[in-house]
C-alpha positions as MATLAB code, in Angstrom:
seq = 'MANLLFFGTLKVIKLSKGLVQVYTGDGKGKTTAAIGLIIRAHGNQLKTGLVQFLKGVASGELVTLEKLGIPFWQFGSGEFIMGAPTKKDRELAQTGLQKVEEIWQDYDLLVLDEISYLVTCGLLGEEVICEFIMRKPPHLELVLTGRSMPESILAQADLITEMKKIRHPYDLGISARKGIEY';
ca = [
      30.425   16.600    1.130;
      27.222   16.039    2.944;
      27.206   15.929    6.766;
      25.823   12.878    8.209;
      24.234   12.869   11.715;
      24.321    9.446   13.836;
      21.840    9.013   16.167;
      23.026    5.943   17.911;
      21.819    2.580   18.124;
      18.064    2.192   17.283;
      15.980    0.397   19.934;
      13.896   -2.375   18.636;
      10.054   -1.115   19.117;
       6.888   -2.939   19.048;
       3.675   -1.441   18.293;
       0.990   -1.983   21.308;
      -1.678   -0.793   19.129;
      -1.809   -0.590   14.967;
      -3.724    2.077   13.430;
      -5.489    2.137   10.023;
      -4.154    4.745    7.544;
      -5.660    5.734    4.357;
      -3.578    7.542    1.469;
      -6.287    8.504   -1.161;
      -7.096   11.238   -3.633;
      -6.520   11.836   -7.227;
      -3.104   13.290   -6.589;
       0.379   11.550   -7.294;
       2.478   10.273   -4.282;
       0.078    7.774   -2.416;
       2.333    4.973   -3.193;
       5.423    6.860   -2.616;
       4.280    7.990    0.888;
       3.408    4.867    1.745;
       6.701    3.110    0.969;
       8.377    6.093    2.638;
       6.547    4.933    5.690;
       7.619    1.641    5.114;
      11.177    2.457    4.997;
      11.089    4.556    8.261;
       9.425    1.783   10.043;
      12.016   -0.807    8.775;
      14.781    1.554    9.814;
      13.264    1.472   13.401;
      13.286   -2.483   13.200;
       9.631   -2.973   12.512;
       9.008   -5.995   10.266;
       7.322   -4.331    6.985;
       5.895   -5.519    3.874;
       3.961   -4.224    1.019;
       1.194   -6.151   -1.060;
       0.286   -4.561   -4.099;
      -3.304   -5.153   -5.853;
      -3.640   -4.566   -9.477;
      -0.045   -3.949   -9.989;
       2.142   -6.719  -11.724;
       5.350   -4.944  -12.909;
       8.587   -3.839  -11.712;
       9.120   -0.516  -10.761;
      12.246    1.197   -8.978;
      10.535    1.124   -5.555;
      10.494   -2.607   -5.296;
      14.140   -2.873   -6.479;
      14.973   -0.612   -3.340;
      12.718   -2.637   -1.233;
      14.270   -5.874   -2.362;
      17.670   -4.341   -1.401;
      16.427   -3.525    1.885;
      15.077   -7.164    2.604;
      11.676   -5.797    2.701;
       9.202   -8.562    1.330;
       6.773   -7.451   -1.449;
       3.806   -9.390   -3.297;
       1.877   -8.352   -6.357;
      -1.598   -9.671   -7.146;
      -2.332   -8.118  -10.465;
      -2.122   -8.363  -14.208;
      -0.291   -4.851  -14.382;
      -3.072   -3.822  -16.629;
      -5.721   -1.338  -16.121;
      -9.132   -2.647  -15.657;
     -11.378   -1.362  -18.266;
     -14.959   -2.235  -18.102;
     -15.792   -5.731  -16.215;
     -13.270   -7.244  -14.360;
     -11.950  -10.925  -15.551;
     -12.215  -14.053  -13.416;
      -8.695  -13.790  -13.364;
      -8.968  -10.294  -11.928;
     -11.202  -11.428   -9.179;
      -8.999  -14.519   -8.319;
      -6.140  -12.119   -7.877;
      -7.752   -9.623   -5.627;
      -9.041  -12.934   -3.557;
      -5.619  -14.372   -3.557;
      -4.128  -11.058   -2.371;
      -6.571  -10.844    0.646;
      -5.716  -14.503    1.772;
      -2.113  -13.758    1.638;
      -2.628  -10.574    3.702;
      -4.278  -12.808    6.062;
      -1.698  -15.585    6.038;
       1.173  -13.255    7.072;
      -0.306  -10.405    8.909;
       0.291  -11.512   12.228;
       4.112  -11.600   11.809;
       3.979   -7.926   10.616;
       4.228   -4.629   12.371;
       3.214   -2.819    9.242;
       1.834   -3.831    6.160;
       0.807   -1.428    2.987;
      -1.872   -2.447    1.112;
      -1.275   -0.571   -2.336;
      -4.356    0.283   -4.570;
      -6.596   -1.731   -2.435;
      -9.558    0.900   -2.950;
      -9.593   -0.427   -6.844;
     -10.793   -3.818   -5.433;
     -14.156   -1.937   -4.647;
     -14.250    0.797   -7.342;
     -13.468   -1.814  -10.257;
     -15.821   -4.467   -8.990;
     -13.203   -6.988   -8.006;
     -14.688   -7.453   -4.356;
     -17.539   -6.192   -2.382;
     -17.098   -2.974   -0.258;
     -18.473   -5.170    2.824;
     -15.684   -7.641    2.199;
     -12.685   -5.302    2.661;
     -14.528   -3.404    5.723;
     -14.924   -6.765    7.505;
     -11.209   -7.701    6.403;
     -10.267   -4.656    8.126;
     -11.874   -5.255   10.947;
     -10.171   -8.741   11.694;
      -6.812   -7.048   11.437;
      -4.346   -8.136   14.406;
      -4.618   -5.454   16.990;
      -0.796   -4.505   16.697;
      -0.619   -4.050   13.094;
      -0.374   -0.814   11.458;
      -2.278   -1.251    8.304;
      -1.620    1.442    5.634;
      -4.415    1.524    2.597;
      -3.778    3.350   -0.612;
      -5.963    4.230   -3.684;
      -7.888    6.771   -5.474;
     -11.790    6.976   -4.530;
     -11.508    5.225   -1.280;
     -15.055    3.943   -0.325;
     -16.455    6.178    2.540;
     -17.146    2.881    4.361;
     -13.541    2.221    4.507;
     -12.548    5.799    5.431;
     -14.856    5.547    8.244;
     -12.604    2.774    9.762;
      -9.641    4.698    9.313;
      -7.620    6.680   11.944;
      -5.681    8.677    9.698;
      -6.527    9.725    6.200;
      -4.269   11.707    4.238;
      -5.831   13.178    0.741;
      -3.459   13.764   -2.313;
      -5.034   16.461   -4.401;
      -4.097   16.930   -7.796;
      -3.498   20.667   -8.631;
      -1.131   20.241  -11.799;
       0.108   16.839  -13.370;
       2.387   16.411  -16.389;
      -0.465   13.985  -17.730;
      -2.308   17.166  -18.477;
       0.444   18.293  -20.834;
       0.756   15.124  -22.496;
       3.758   13.893  -20.493;
       3.322   10.305  -20.152;
       4.653    8.448  -16.961;
       8.425    8.527  -16.810;
      10.708    5.757  -15.237;
      12.308    6.686  -12.113;
       9.658    9.391  -11.308;
       6.324    7.722  -11.734;
       7.393    4.257  -11.533;
];
């Protein structure tokens, strides 16, 4: 039987200054770490949400967020972009950024998952994302994830964590496993 610790009633907190965090690199765990932060903040009574770019499929973490009452939005087809992005891909990226700007005043923490791909896949210009970050409300903690985060975005970050791949099951021909990778 596990021992449970009870820390008493949590006080509602509000962030006076929201920072910009970046989780990047070629290693696994960027989205997982960001969702862990969402859950921690939610447990401390902060209003949190997840916006996923490029992704458009169900995953285990989204089931959990739904059970916790944490809102999430997906702006992607769920397919990797190989070559030039389609008009639909560009529209989804733009719609996603517009959605964030519509809601961000009401949130304490928002994770923008896979936002680096908007630039690296040619969906939106780097300057568009940099200007977007500069417009964030002062109280909002903004977490940006994705591989190959552009240097101009990294320059705006208060915290940068790089996930580095040392070894990965993909290298052995093991494909993504439900419950572990998604």
